[in-house]
Each structure stands twice: as C-alpha cells, then as structure tokens.
PDB file of C-alpha atoms in Angstrom:
ATOM      1  CA  MET H   1      -1.310 -10.558   9.960  1.00 26.00           C
ATOM      2  CA  SER H   2      -4.971 -11.093   9.282  1.00 29.00           C
ATOM      3  CA  VAL H   3      -7.358  -8.281   8.566  1.00 31.00           C
ATOM      4  CA  GLU H   4      -9.624  -7.988  11.573  1.00 30.00           C
ATOM      5  CA  HIS H   5     -12.566  -5.793  12.402  1.00 31.00           C
ATOM      6  CA  ASP H   6     -13.516  -4.563  15.849  1.00 33.00           C
ATOM      7  CA  PRO H   7     -17.106  -3.275  16.000  1.00 31.00           C
ATOM      8  CA  ALA H   8     -16.015  -0.874  18.738  1.00 33.00           C
ATOM      9  CA  GLU H   9     -13.814   0.892  16.179  1.00 37.00           C
ATOM     10  CA  ALA H  10     -16.663   1.544  13.756  1.00 38.00           C
ATOM     11  CA  PRO H  11     -18.218   5.009  13.915  1.00 42.00           C
ATOM     12  CA  LEU H  12     -21.832   5.117  15.109  1.00 39.00           C
ATOM     13  CA  GLY H  13     -22.793   7.397  12.236  1.00 54.00           C
ATOM     14  CA  LEU H  14     -21.064   8.725   9.159  1.00 61.00           C
ATOM     15  CA  PRO H  15     -20.820  12.420   8.379  1.00 64.00           C
ATOM     16  CA  ASP H  16     -22.615  13.495   5.228  1.00 69.00           C
ATOM     17  CA  CYS H  17     -19.375  14.326   3.414  1.00 75.00           C
ATOM     18  CA  VAL H  18     -17.902  10.810   3.251  1.00 86.00           C
ATOM     19  CA  GLY H  19     -19.088   7.369   2.265  1.00 87.00           C
ATOM     20  CA  GLN H  20     -16.869   5.472   4.717  1.00 93.00           C
ATOM     21  CA  VAL H  21     -14.335   6.166   7.445  1.00 94.00           C
ATOM     22  CA  ILE H  22     -11.801   3.353   7.899  1.00 95.00           C
ATOM     23  CA  VAL H  23      -9.912   3.079  11.186  1.00 93.00           C
ATOM     24  CA  PRO H  24      -6.842   0.878  10.553  1.00 93.00           C
ATOM     25  CA  ARG H  25      -6.031  -1.961  12.904  1.00 86.00           C
ATOM     26  CA  ALA H  26      -2.640  -1.755  14.604  1.00 81.00           C
ATOM     27  CA  HIS H  27      -0.314  -4.751  14.782  1.00 70.00           C
ATOM     28  CA  ASP H  28       2.882  -5.073  16.801  1.00 59.00           C
ATOM     29  CA  ILE H  29       5.323  -7.246  14.908  1.00 49.00           C
ATOM     30  CA  GLY H  30       8.552  -7.682  16.796  1.00 42.00           C
ATOM     31  CA  GLY H  31       8.353  -4.131  18.169  1.00 50.00           C
ATOM     32  CA  PHE H  32       7.458  -2.602  14.792  1.00 65.00           C
ATOM     33  CA  GLU H  33       3.998  -1.117  14.378  1.00 74.00           C
ATOM     34  CA  VAL H  34       1.934  -1.480  11.231  1.00 83.00           C
ATOM     35  CA  ARG H  35      -1.524   0.007  10.626  1.00 91.00           C
ATOM     36  CA  ARG H  36      -3.598  -1.540   7.833  1.00 93.00           C
ATOM     37  CA  ALA H  37      -6.366   0.477   6.197  1.00 95.00           C
ATOM     38  CA  LEU H  38      -7.044  -1.698   3.125  1.00 95.00           C
ATOM     39  CA  PRO H  39      -8.593  -4.151   2.699  1.00 94.00           C
ATOM     40  CA  ALA H  40     -11.209  -3.425   5.349  1.00 92.00           C
ATOM     41  CA  ARG H  41     -14.672  -4.636   6.220  1.00 88.00           C
ATOM     42  CA  GLY H  42     -17.020  -3.412   3.544  1.00 88.00           C
ATOM     43  CA  ARG H  43     -14.222  -2.039   1.377  1.00 93.00           C
ATOM     44  CA  GLN H  44     -11.847  -4.266  -0.576  1.00 94.00           C
ATOM     45  CA  MET H  45     -10.449  -1.554  -2.863  1.00 97.00           C
ATOM     46  CA  VAL H  46     -10.390   2.152  -3.602  1.00 97.00           C
ATOM     47  CA  GLY H  47      -9.943   2.256  -7.353  1.00 97.00           C
ATOM     48  CA  PRO H  48      -7.228  -0.382  -7.948  1.00 98.00           C
ATOM     49  CA  PHE H  49      -5.649   0.082  -4.476  1.00 98.00           C
ATOM     50  CA  ILE H  50      -6.254  -3.188  -2.627  1.00 97.00           C
ATOM     51  CA  PHE H  51      -3.728  -2.942   0.231  1.00 95.00           C
ATOM     52  CA  PHE H  52      -2.575   0.049   2.260  1.00 96.00           C
ATOM     53  CA  ASP H  53      -0.211  -0.270   5.231  1.00 94.00           C
ATOM     54  CA  GLN H  54       1.312   2.473   7.334  1.00 95.00           C
ATOM     55  CA  MET H  55       4.731   1.292   8.502  1.00 92.00           C
ATOM     56  CA  GLY H  56       5.789   2.981  11.734  1.00 89.00           C
ATOM     57  CA  PRO H  57       6.994   5.472  12.630  1.00 91.00           C
ATOM     58  CA  GLY H  58       9.366   3.091  14.342  1.00 87.00           C
ATOM     59  CA  GLU H  59      12.972   2.935  15.411  1.00 88.00           C
ATOM     60  CA  PHE H  60      15.504   0.117  15.301  1.00 88.00           C
ATOM     61  CA  LEU H  61      18.330  -0.152  17.798  1.00 85.00           C
ATOM     62  CA  SER H  62      21.916  -0.617  16.665  1.00 89.00           C
ATOM     63  CA  GLY H  63      22.357  -4.076  15.195  1.00 88.00           C
ATOM     64  CA  LYS H  64      18.652  -4.450  14.426  1.00 88.00           C
ATOM     65  CA  GLY H  65      16.581  -3.664  11.375  1.00 88.00           C
ATOM     66  CA  LEU H  66      13.786  -4.639   9.034  1.00 88.00           C
ATOM     67  CA  ASP H  67      14.112  -8.171   7.706  1.00 89.00           C
ATOM     68  CA  VAL H  68      11.294  -9.130   5.389  1.00 89.00           C
ATOM     69  CA  ARG H  69      12.640 -12.352   3.926  1.00 92.00           C
ATOM     70  CA  PRO H  70      12.082 -13.280   0.258  1.00 95.00           C
ATOM     71  CA  HIS H  71       8.407 -13.853  -0.485  1.00 95.00           C
ATOM     72  CA  PRO H  72       6.300 -14.076  -3.669  1.00 97.00           C
ATOM     73  CA  HIS H  73       3.598 -11.937  -5.265  1.00 98.00           C
ATOM     74  CA  ILE H  74       1.260 -12.369  -8.232  1.00 98.00           C
ATOM     75  CA  GLY H  75      -1.410 -10.179  -9.825  1.00 98.00           C
ATOM     76  CA  LEU H  76      -0.428  -6.817  -8.370  1.00 98.00           C
ATOM     77  CA  SER H  77       2.065  -3.971  -8.240  1.00 98.00           C
ATOM     78  CA  THR H  78       3.690  -2.980  -4.954  1.00 97.00           C
ATOM     79  CA  VAL H  79       4.389   0.688  -4.236  1.00 95.00           C
ATOM     80  CA  THR H  80       6.824   1.580  -1.442  1.00 91.00           C
ATOM     81  CA  TYR H  81       6.924   5.240  -0.402  1.00 96.00           C
ATOM     82  CA  LEU H  82       8.976   6.402   2.599  1.00 97.00           C
ATOM     83  CA  PHE H  83       8.973   9.492   4.795  1.00 97.00           C
ATOM     84  CA  ASP H  84      11.936   8.441   6.962  1.00 96.00           C
ATOM     85  CA  GLY H  85      14.602   5.749   6.904  1.00 94.00           C
ATOM     86  CA  ALA H  86      15.592   3.432   4.065  1.00 94.00           C
ATOM     87  CA  ILE H  87      14.869  -0.077   2.798  1.00 94.00           C
ATOM     88  CA  GLN H  88      17.052  -2.225   0.563  1.00 95.00           C
ATOM     89  CA  HIS H  89      14.858  -3.813  -2.101  1.00 96.00           C
ATOM     90  CA  ARG H  90      16.016  -6.957  -3.905  1.00 97.00           C
ATOM     91  CA  ASP H  91      13.977  -9.098  -6.268  1.00 98.00           C
ATOM     92  CA  SER H  92      14.166 -12.121  -8.546  1.00 98.00           C
ATOM     93  CA  LEU H  93      14.763  -9.896 -11.584  1.00 98.00           C
ATOM     94  CA  GLY H  94      18.131  -8.937 -10.090  1.00 98.00           C
ATOM     95  CA  SER H  95      17.016  -5.483  -8.890  1.00 97.00           C
ATOM     96  CA  ASP H  96      19.044  -4.221  -5.927  1.00 97.00           C
ATOM     97  CA  GLN H  97      17.740  -0.766  -5.069  1.00 96.00           C
ATOM     98  CA  PRO H  98      17.819   1.333  -1.904  1.00 95.00           C
ATOM     99  CA  ILE H  99      14.447   2.960  -1.221  1.00 94.00           C
ATOM    100  CA  VAL H 100      14.773   6.404   0.356  1.00 95.00           C
ATOM    101  CA  PRO H 101      12.206   9.099   1.255  1.00 96.00           C
ATOM    102  CA  GLY H 102      10.435  10.708  -1.698  1.00 96.00           C
ATOM    103  CA  ASP H 103      11.359   8.060  -4.272  1.00 96.00           C
ATOM    104  CA  VAL H 104       8.880   5.685  -5.898  1.00 95.00           C
ATOM    105  CA  ASN H 105       9.652   2.011  -6.319  1.00 94.00           C
ATOM    106  CA  TRP H 106       6.998   0.335  -8.441  1.00 97.00           C
ATOM    107  CA  MET H 107       7.321  -3.450  -8.634  1.00 98.00           C
ATOM    108  CA  THR H 108       4.909  -5.247 -10.924  1.00 98.00           C
ATOM    109  CA  ALA H 109       4.487  -8.884  -9.944  1.00 98.00           C
ATOM    110  CA  GLY H 110       2.365  -9.926 -12.907  1.00 97.00           C
ATOM    111  CA  ARG H 111       2.634 -13.694 -13.287  1.00 97.00           C
ATOM    112  CA  GLY H 112       5.113 -13.931 -10.421  1.00 98.00           C
ATOM    113  CA  ILE H 113       8.027 -12.274  -8.648  1.00 98.00           C
ATOM    114  CA  ILE H 114       9.934 -12.680  -5.378  1.00 98.00           C
ATOM    115  CA  HIS H 115      11.409  -9.829  -3.370  1.00 97.00           C
ATOM    116  CA  SER H 116      12.923  -9.045   0.006  1.00 95.00           C
ATOM    117  CA  GLU H 117      12.986  -5.825   2.015  1.00 93.00           C
ATOM    118  CA  ARG H 118      15.702  -5.284   4.588  1.00 93.00           C
ATOM    119  CA  THR H 119      17.569  -2.581   6.443  1.00 91.00           C
ATOM    120  CA  GLY H 120      20.945  -2.027   4.773  1.00 88.00           C
ATOM    121  CA  ASN H 121      24.149  -2.882   6.597  1.00 86.00           C
ATOM    122  CA  ALA H 122      25.213   0.728   7.127  1.00 86.00           C
ATOM    123  CA  LEU H 123      21.991   1.710   8.886  1.00 89.00           C
ATOM    124  CA  ARG H 124      21.815  -1.594  10.729  1.00 88.00           C
ATOM    125  CA  GLY H 125      25.146  -0.832  12.345  1.00 84.00           C
ATOM    126  CA  THR H 126      24.105   2.555  13.689  1.00 88.00           C
ATOM    127  CA  GLY H 127      20.391   2.179  14.366  1.00 85.00           C
ATOM    128  CA  SER H 128      17.693   3.724  12.185  1.00 90.00           C
ATOM    129  CA  LYS H 129      14.117   4.891  11.875  1.00 91.00           C
ATOM    130  CA  LEU H 130      11.455   3.731   9.461  1.00 93.00           C
ATOM    131  CA  PHE H 131       8.243   5.479   8.470  1.00 95.00           C
ATOM    132  CA  GLY H 132       6.343   4.968   5.252  1.00 95.00           C
ATOM    133  CA  ILE H 133       3.473   3.482   3.301  1.00 95.00           C
ATOM    134  CA  GLN H 134       3.339   0.301   1.312  1.00 92.00           C
ATOM    135  CA  SER H 135       0.371  -0.162  -0.970  1.00 96.00           C
ATOM    136  CA  TRP H 136      -0.645  -2.767  -3.499  1.00 97.00           C
ATOM    137  CA  VAL H 137      -2.356  -1.941  -6.777  1.00 98.00           C
ATOM    138  CA  ALA H 138      -4.382  -4.816  -8.203  1.00 98.00           C
ATOM    139  CA  LEU H 139      -3.696  -5.423 -11.877  1.00 98.00           C
ATOM    140  CA  PRO H 140      -6.612  -5.411 -14.341  1.00 98.00           C
ATOM    141  CA  ARG H 141      -7.558  -8.820 -15.664  1.00 97.00           C
ATOM    142  CA  HIS H 142      -5.820  -8.333 -19.002  1.00 96.00           C
ATOM    143  CA  ALA H 143      -2.514  -7.608 -17.203  1.00 97.00           C
ATOM    144  CA  GLU H 144      -2.609 -10.057 -14.288  1.00 97.00           C
ATOM    145  CA  ASP H 145      -0.200 -12.473 -15.976  1.00 96.00           C
ATOM    146  CA  THR H 146       2.063  -9.871 -17.543  1.00 96.00           C
ATOM    147  CA  ALA H 147       5.842 -10.188 -17.244  1.00 97.00           C
ATOM    148  CA  PRO H 148       7.180  -8.984 -13.875  1.00 98.00           C
ATOM    149  CA  GLY H 149       9.028  -5.676 -13.736  1.00 97.00           C
ATOM    150  CA  PHE H 150      10.620  -3.137 -11.419  1.00 97.00           C
ATOM    151  CA  ALA H 151      10.947   0.628 -11.887  1.00 96.00           C
ATOM    152  CA  HIS H 152      12.675   3.160  -9.642  1.00 96.00           C
ATOM    153  CA  HIS H 153      11.767   6.854  -9.877  1.00 96.00           C
ATOM    154  CA  PRO H 154      13.788   9.362  -7.805  1.00 96.00           C
ATOM    155  CA  GLY H 155      11.710  11.947  -5.996  1.00 95.00           C
ATOM    156  CA  ALA H 156      13.174  14.728  -8.154  1.00 96.00           C
ATOM    157  CA  THR H 157      11.495  13.204 -11.246  1.00 97.00           C
ATOM    158  CA  LEU H 158       7.985  13.361  -9.764  1.00 97.00           C
ATOM    159  CA  PRO H 159       5.677  16.343 -10.383  1.00 97.00           C
ATOM    160  CA  MET H 160       5.547  18.824  -7.500  1.00 97.00           C
ATOM    161  CA  ILE H 161       2.450  21.002  -7.385  1.00 96.00           C
ATOM    162  CA  GLU H 162       2.450  24.043  -5.095  1.00 97.00           C
ATOM    163  CA  ASP H 163      -0.527  26.343  -4.701  1.00 95.00           C
ATOM    164  CA  GLY H 164      -2.248  28.188  -1.849  1.00 93.00           C
ATOM    165  CA  GLY H 165      -0.330  26.560   0.983  1.00 97.00           C
ATOM    166  CA  VAL H 166      -0.480  23.072  -0.576  1.00 98.00           C
ATOM    167  CA  ARG H 167       2.706  21.262  -1.532  1.00 98.00           C
ATOM    168  CA  LEU H 168       1.776  18.051  -3.358  1.00 98.00           C
ATOM    169  CA  ARG H 169       4.040  15.380  -4.855  1.00 98.00           C
ATOM    170  CA  LEU H 170       2.267  13.219  -7.420  1.00 98.00           C
ATOM    171  CA  ILE H 171       3.524   9.702  -6.727  1.00 98.00           C
ATOM    172  CA  ALA H 172       1.686   7.985  -9.589  1.00 98.00           C
ATOM    173  CA  GLY H 173      -1.092   8.586 -12.069  1.00 97.00           C
ATOM    174  CA  GLU H 174      -2.728  11.831 -13.112  1.00 97.00           C
ATOM    175  CA  ALA H 175      -4.507  14.549 -11.088  1.00 96.00           C
ATOM    176  CA  TRP H 176      -4.402  18.262 -10.193  1.00 96.00           C
ATOM    177  CA  GLY H 177      -3.021  19.061 -13.634  1.00 95.00           C
ATOM    178  CA  GLY H 178       0.046  16.813 -13.267  1.00 96.00           C
ATOM    179  CA  ARG H 179       1.064  13.394 -14.491  1.00 97.00           C
ATOM    180  CA  ALA H 180       3.693  11.193 -12.845  1.00 97.00           C
ATOM    181  CA  PRO H 181       6.258   9.284 -14.961  1.00 96.00           C
ATOM    182  CA  VAL H 182       5.422   5.971 -13.295  1.00 95.00           C
ATOM    183  CA  ALA H 183       3.928   3.514 -15.807  1.00 94.00           C
ATOM    184  CA  THR H 184       0.663   2.044 -14.506  1.00 96.00           C
ATOM    185  CA  GLN H 185      -1.852  -0.449 -15.864  1.00 95.00           C
ATOM    186  CA  SER H 186      -4.886   1.378 -14.479  1.00 94.00           C
ATOM    187  CA  ASP H 187      -6.380   4.855 -14.432  1.00 95.00           C
ATOM    188  CA  LEU H 188      -5.400   6.047 -10.950  1.00 97.00           C
ATOM    189  CA  PHE H 189      -3.902   8.793  -8.812  1.00 98.00           C
ATOM    190  CA  TYR H 190      -1.647   8.653  -5.759  1.00 98.00           C
ATOM    191  CA  ALA H 191      -0.180  11.718  -4.063  1.00 98.00           C
ATOM    192  CA  ASP H 192       1.619  12.941  -0.950  1.00 98.00           C
ATOM    193  CA  ALA H 193       0.136  16.297   0.091  1.00 98.00           C
ATOM    194  CA  VAL H 194       1.421  18.633   2.809  1.00 98.00           C
ATOM    195  CA  LEU H 195      -1.018  21.389   3.753  1.00 98.00           C
ATOM    196  CA  ALA H 196      -0.186  24.562   5.650  1.00 98.00           C
ATOM    197  CA  PRO H 197      -2.617  25.555   8.446  1.00 98.00           C
ATOM    198  CA  GLY H 198      -5.972  26.362   6.875  1.00 97.00           C
ATOM    199  CA  ALA H 199      -4.867  25.369   3.358  1.00 98.00           C
ATOM    200  CA  ARG H 200      -7.488  23.819   1.084  1.00 97.00           C
ATOM    201  CA  LEU H 201      -7.056  20.830  -1.272  1.00 97.00           C
ATOM    202  CA  PRO H 202      -9.910  19.925  -3.662  1.00 96.00           C
ATOM    203  CA  LEU H 203     -10.552  16.309  -4.523  1.00 95.00           C
ATOM    204  CA  PRO H 204      -9.769  15.437  -8.148  1.00 93.00           C
ATOM    205  CA  ASP H 205     -13.066  15.200 -10.008  1.00 87.00           C
ATOM    206  CA  ARG H 206     -12.154  12.935 -12.923  1.00 88.00           C
ATOM    207  CA  HIS H 207     -11.670   9.779 -10.815  1.00 93.00           C
ATOM    208  CA  GLU H 208     -14.677   7.743  -9.745  1.00 93.00           C
ATOM    209  CA  GLU H 209     -13.260   6.378  -6.472  1.00 96.00           C
ATOM    210  CA  ARG H 210     -11.273   8.667  -4.162  1.00 97.00           C
ATOM    211  CA  ALA H 211      -9.860   8.459  -0.655  1.00 97.00           C
ATOM    212  CA  ALA H 212      -7.620  10.433   1.685  1.00 98.00           C
ATOM    213  CA  TYR H 213      -5.475   8.944   4.431  1.00 98.00           C
ATOM    214  CA  VAL H 214      -4.799  11.442   7.227  1.00 98.00           C
ATOM    215  CA  LEU H 215      -1.188  10.872   8.182  1.00 97.00           C
ATOM    216  CA  GLU H 216      -0.477  13.921  10.327  1.00 97.00           C
ATOM    217  CA  GLY H 217      -2.493  16.845  11.632  1.00 97.00           C
ATOM    218  CA  GLU H 218      -6.234  17.256  11.288  1.00 96.00           C
ATOM    219  CA  VAL H 219      -8.473  17.945   8.306  1.00 96.00           C
ATOM    220  CA  GLU H 220     -11.959  19.326   7.909  1.00 95.00           C
ATOM    221  CA  VAL H 221     -14.363  18.256   5.167  1.00 93.00           C
ATOM    222  CA  ALA H 222     -17.721  20.010   4.835  1.00 88.00           C
ATOM    223  CA  GLY H 223     -17.648  20.948   8.511  1.00 88.00           C
ATOM    224  CA  ASP H 224     -16.581  17.549   9.868  1.00 91.00           C
ATOM    225  CA  ARG H 225     -13.128  17.099  11.393  1.00 93.00           C
ATOM    226  CA  PHE H 226     -10.936  14.013  11.124  1.00 95.00           C
ATOM    227  CA  ALA H 227      -7.890  13.064  13.193  1.00 95.00           C
ATOM    228  CA  PRO H 228      -4.756  11.218  12.002  1.00 95.00           C
ATOM    229  CA  GLY H 229      -4.967   7.516  11.293  1.00 94.00           C
ATOM    230  CA  ARG H 230      -8.219   7.656   9.333  1.00 95.00           C
ATOM    231  CA  MET H 231      -8.876   6.751   5.719  1.00 97.00           C
ATOM    232  CA  LEU H 232     -11.761   8.803   4.344  1.00 96.00           C
ATOM    233  CA  VAL H 233     -13.500   7.229   1.349  1.00 96.00           C
ATOM    234  CA  PHE H 234     -15.593   9.717  -0.614  1.00 95.00           C
ATOM    235  CA  ARG H 235     -18.701   9.212  -2.683  1.00 90.00           C
ATOM    236  CA  ALA H 236     -18.351   9.421  -6.442  1.00 88.00           C
ATOM    237  CA  GLY H 237     -19.094  12.778  -7.991  1.00 84.00           C
ATOM    238  CA  ASP H 238     -19.173  14.876  -4.816  1.00 86.00           C
ATOM    239  CA  GLY H 239     -17.261  18.126  -5.288  1.00 88.00           C
ATOM    240  CA  LEU H 240     -15.418  18.374  -1.978  1.00 91.00           C
ATOM    241  CA  ALA H 241     -12.250  19.907  -0.603  1.00 95.00           C
ATOM    242  CA  LEU H 242     -10.169  19.102   2.466  1.00 97.00           C
ATOM    243  CA  ARG H 243      -9.018  21.952   4.705  1.00 97.00           C
ATOM    244  CA  ALA H 244      -6.072  21.576   7.080  1.00 98.00           C
ATOM    245  CA  GLY H 245      -6.501  22.258  10.782  1.00 96.00           C
ATOM    246  CA  PRO H 246      -4.548  24.836  12.812  1.00 96.00           C
ATOM    247  CA  GLN H 247      -1.413  22.674  12.876  1.00 96.00           C
ATOM    248  CA  GLY H 248      -1.490  21.865   9.165  1.00 97.00           C
ATOM    249  CA  ALA H 249      -1.829  18.335   7.793  1.00 98.00           C
ATOM    250  CA  ARG H 250      -0.194  15.645   5.714  1.00 98.00           C
ATOM    251  CA  LEU H 251      -2.361  13.400   3.553  1.00 98.00           C
ATOM    252  CA  LEU H 252      -1.974  10.481   1.181  1.00 98.00           C
ATOM    253  CA  MET H 253      -4.504  10.888  -1.627  1.00 98.00           C
ATOM    254  CA  LEU H 254      -5.446   7.840  -3.698  1.00 98.00           C
ATOM    255  CA  GLY H 255      -8.038   6.352  -5.995  1.00 97.00           C
ATOM    256  CA  GLY H 256      -8.967   5.736  -9.588  1.00 97.00           C
ATOM    257  CA  ALA H 257     -11.411   3.924 -11.817  1.00 95.00           C
ATOM    258  CA  VAL H 258     -13.581   1.180 -10.358  1.00 95.00           C
ATOM    259  CA  MET H 259     -11.792  -2.158 -10.704  1.00 96.00           C
ATOM    260  CA  ASP H 260     -13.031  -4.704 -13.248  1.00 95.00           C
ATOM    261  CA  GLY H 261     -14.478  -6.994 -10.588  1.00 94.00           C
ATOM    262  CA  PRO H 262     -13.534  -8.162  -7.070  1.00 94.00           C
ATOM    263  CA  ARG H 263     -10.334 -10.027  -6.329  1.00 96.00           C
ATOM    264  CA  TYR H 264      -9.417 -13.201  -4.500  1.00 96.00           C
ATOM    265  CA  LEU H 265      -6.742 -12.658  -1.870  1.00 95.00           C
ATOM    266  CA  PHE H 266      -4.511 -15.118  -0.105  1.00 95.00           C
ATOM    267  CA  TRP H 267      -1.341 -14.047   1.692  1.00 93.00           C
ATOM    268  CA  ASN H 268       0.646 -12.066  -0.920  1.00 94.00           C
ATOM    269  CA  PHE H 269      -1.357 -13.301  -3.891  1.00 97.00           C
ATOM    270  CA  VAL H 270      -4.087 -11.314  -5.674  1.00 98.00           C
ATOM    271  CA  SER H 271      -6.088 -12.600  -8.620  1.00 98.00           C
ATOM    272  CA  SER H 272      -9.490 -12.517 -10.300  1.00 97.00           C
ATOM    273  CA  SER H 273      -9.237 -16.331 -10.435  1.00 96.00           C
ATOM    274  CA  ARG H 274      -9.451 -18.729  -7.491  1.00 96.00           C
ATOM    275  CA  GLU H 275      -7.596 -21.338  -9.556  1.00 97.00           C
ATOM    276  CA  ARG H 276      -4.704 -18.945 -10.164  1.00 97.00           C
ATOM    277  CA  ILE H 277      -4.351 -18.391  -6.407  1.00 97.00           C
ATOM    278  CA  GLU H 278      -4.224 -22.142  -5.823  1.00 96.00           C
ATOM    279  CA  GLN H 279      -1.586 -22.531  -8.539  1.00 97.00           C
ATOM    280  CA  ALA H 280       0.569 -19.802  -6.958  1.00 97.00           C
ATOM    281  CA  LYS H 281       0.306 -21.519  -3.564  1.00 97.00           C
ATOM    282  CA  ALA H 282       1.399 -24.825  -5.073  1.00 96.00           C
ATOM    283  CA  ASP H 283       4.249 -23.180  -7.006  1.00 97.00           C
ATOM    284  CA  TRP H 284       5.633 -21.502  -3.882  1.00 97.00           C
ATOM    285  CA  LYS H 285       5.465 -24.694  -1.818  1.00 95.00           C
ATOM    286  CA  ALA H 286       7.186 -26.610  -4.619  1.00 96.00           C
ATOM    287  CA  GLY H 287       9.962 -24.036  -5.076  1.00 96.00           C
ATOM    288  CA  ARG H 288       8.992 -23.156  -8.635  1.00 97.00           C
ATOM    289  CA  PHE H 289       9.404 -19.377  -8.244  1.00 97.00           C
ATOM    290  CA  ALA H 290      12.749 -17.816  -9.157  1.00 96.00           C
ATOM    291  CA  THR H 291      15.134 -16.839  -6.358  1.00 97.00           C
ATOM    292  CA  VAL H 292      16.466 -13.430  -5.304  1.00 97.00           C
ATOM    293  CA  PRO H 293      20.140 -12.997  -6.270  1.00 97.00           C
ATOM    294  CA  GLY H 294      22.165 -12.119  -3.194  1.00 95.00           C
ATOM    295  CA  ASP H 295      19.311 -13.067  -0.833  1.00 96.00           C
ATOM    296  CA  ASP H 296      18.523 -16.697  -1.545  1.00 94.00           C
ATOM    297  CA  GLN H 297      19.289 -18.349   1.799  1.00 94.00           C
ATOM    298  CA  GLU H 298      15.974 -17.554   3.485  1.00 93.00           C
ATOM    299  CA  PHE H 299      12.307 -17.348   2.551  1.00 94.00           C
ATOM    300  CA  ILE H 300       8.898 -16.934   4.142  1.00 92.00           C
ATOM    301  CA  PRO H 301       6.978 -20.219   3.995  1.00 94.00           C
ATOM    302  CA  LEU H 302       3.409 -20.410   2.767  1.00 95.00           C
ATOM    303  CA  PRO H 303       0.954 -19.963   5.659  1.00 90.00           C
ATOM    304  CA  GLU H 304      -0.551 -23.326   6.509  1.00 71.00           C
ATOM    305  CA  GLU H 305      -3.688 -22.074   8.247  1.00 52.00           C
ATOM    306  CA  ARG H 306      -6.907 -23.409   6.791  1.00 42.00           C
ATOM    307  CA  VAL H 307      -8.745 -20.377   5.442  1.00 44.00           C
ATOM    308  CA  ARG H 308     -11.437 -19.609   2.936  1.00 44.00           C
ATOM    309  CA  VAL H 309     -10.168 -17.970  -0.204  1.00 44.00           C
ATOM    310  CA  ARG H 310     -12.880 -16.054  -1.999  1.00 44.00           C
ATOM    311  CA  ALA H 311     -13.356 -12.617  -3.405  1.00 50.00           C
ATOM    312  CA  GLY H 312     -13.222 -10.038  -0.651  1.00 48.00           C
ATOM    313  CA  VAL H 313     -12.018 -12.428   2.086  1.00 43.00           C
ATOM    314  CA  GLN H 314      -8.522 -11.882   3.414  1.00 41.00           C
ATOM    315  CA  ALA H 315      -6.278 -14.750   4.460  1.00 42.00           C
ATOM    316  CA  PRO H 316      -3.492 -14.465   7.045  1.00 38.00           C
ATOM    317  CA  SER H 317      -0.352 -12.639   5.947  1.00 42.00           C
ATOM    318  CA  ALA H 318       3.201 -13.693   6.617  1.00 36.00           C
ATOM    319  CA  GLY H 319       3.732 -11.827   9.857  1.00 33.00           C
ATOM    320  CA  SER H 320       5.932  -9.061   8.504  1.00 34.00           C
ATOM    321  CA  PRO H 321       5.307  -5.372   7.912  1.00 35.00           C
ATOM    322  CA  THR H 322       5.345  -5.493   4.149  1.00 38.00           C
ATOM    323  CA  SER H 323       4.960  -9.096   3.138  1.00 39.00           C
TER     324      SER H 323
END
C-alpha cells in the first residue's frame, strides 16, 4: 500500500480551530479495509507517531482470517490496539501473545525484529470480526538501534479516567493526570476516549503536537463539526476542547514532543539515516534477520519497486493491513 493523496479529498479551507484535517485513504486488501491517516501529505508525524492505520471494521468468514506473514521492522515501536476481534502476535524474540480488545502490545523494533500477525485457529474455524488501530512510534535517534523488545499490558493495568461523561483509557504516555505503565522512549500521549452526548474533553496542554482521530460519532471544536474518519491536527499552544455530538463520540487522542528531525521511510523501515534503510533492505533480502519461532515457513519479500527513499517520502508497503 502506498500513501496516496487525492486533491479532491482535501478541504477547501481549514476551520480556525485546527491546523490540518487529514482524510485517510481507504484500501481494500483481499476484502479487508484499511484507512491510513499517517503519514499524509504535509504531515509525516504527530509527535513521534509516524504511522496510523484503522483496520476495519471487517469480518472474516469461517475458515478465513488475517494472515500478515513474517516481516521486519527497524527504528520504531509498533502499537496494536483493538476494539473487536483478536490477533495472534508472534515475533523473533519468541513472543507468542494473543492481542484482544483493550490490551496494549508494544513491540520495539530497535535495530531489527520480525513479527507476524494472524487470526488464531479457534477464531479462524468459526469466523470472526476485526476492528482496531495499528500505529508506529518513531524512535528518537539515540534509541533507533536499541535492542528489540516486546511488552504486553492487559487493559486492566491501564489508567481509566472518568469525568463529566468522558471515559478515557490511557494507552501510553502521560496526560489528563494519568500515566500509563507502558515504557516509551519519547514524551507522548495516546488514549482511547468515549464521550457521552455533549460531553467535553480538553486537549492536554503540556504536549506540543496533538491530534484527535474521530472513530465514531461526531465532535465539535470551537463551533466546527467533524465526522468520523478524520484526523484533526491542532496547533501548538491552543487551549481547545472537543465536545461530542448528540450521538456521543469515540476518539483516539495522540501526540507528544516534536521529533528530533524527519525520518526516512521505506516499507516497514524507519530511520533518521538513509544508509541504515539501505542496510536493512540488504539484510532482509539476504536473510540476515532472525526468524519467528513457530511461524518460519513464510515471509513477505522486500518490495522491488524502484522508489525514492528520502525523508518524508513514503515507499510502497507490503500489501497487508499491518505490515
């Protein structure tokens, strides 16, 4: 999947309350819909968040399921957060973890990791649904080549903040008076917020870059209304609040400190160094990455398309929802 931009999707004028409104592009991959908000034209990152995909909602028939074959990453952390369904995560560290709604699975690629994401056998036999978000958090330069790692945090361990019709689970980072147990390399926040009709959620004011992804319902900001499937990127320092529409709303809130420079992107590789991207490409083609125990019979080959690889330019992805 390449990141594309359709001028017809761009708003003719921005409301005063936001700096950018991103309309994700939809992709149909074998009957499974993915909507990508980041990276987008004119916006590579929000804080350290460099990739943001909405997976589904979709449904698999009996005997079918998600099959993202083993593939590599460098220079980032992946964050998988589900609302419905389940994914079996396996990686080259030996992790074998079911991902279920409300849990956080934070995989740090660092200098290199391989993982696969599949529908488990039990759900595959009966048919299943899948709905969630996968995001990538770019690592700061000093941590890009850190040792890979994987951490699983059950939903019950995450801070839950309830106030004035807002029920907010802090997925990672620090905001709204809470701090999640997930270890991160950057100053950031990431939250799942459910708002009752008319409920109001202020933006956290200590983070320089902030965005809200409208997942369900409608929100109003400073008199402007926004429908689902929009990422609203706010200007630094503006004291704003989001108010849910008459049906309520569900939002993904994200952001953090400005990243320490742009990043080169190719496929599943992120780095501040063009040379490091080229090395990762050569290592994957040569089979120098470790394998995934229990899932080592398949892999996604390196895309062979000729593309430019420079900071802010996105190369084709592997043709899978979360690869």
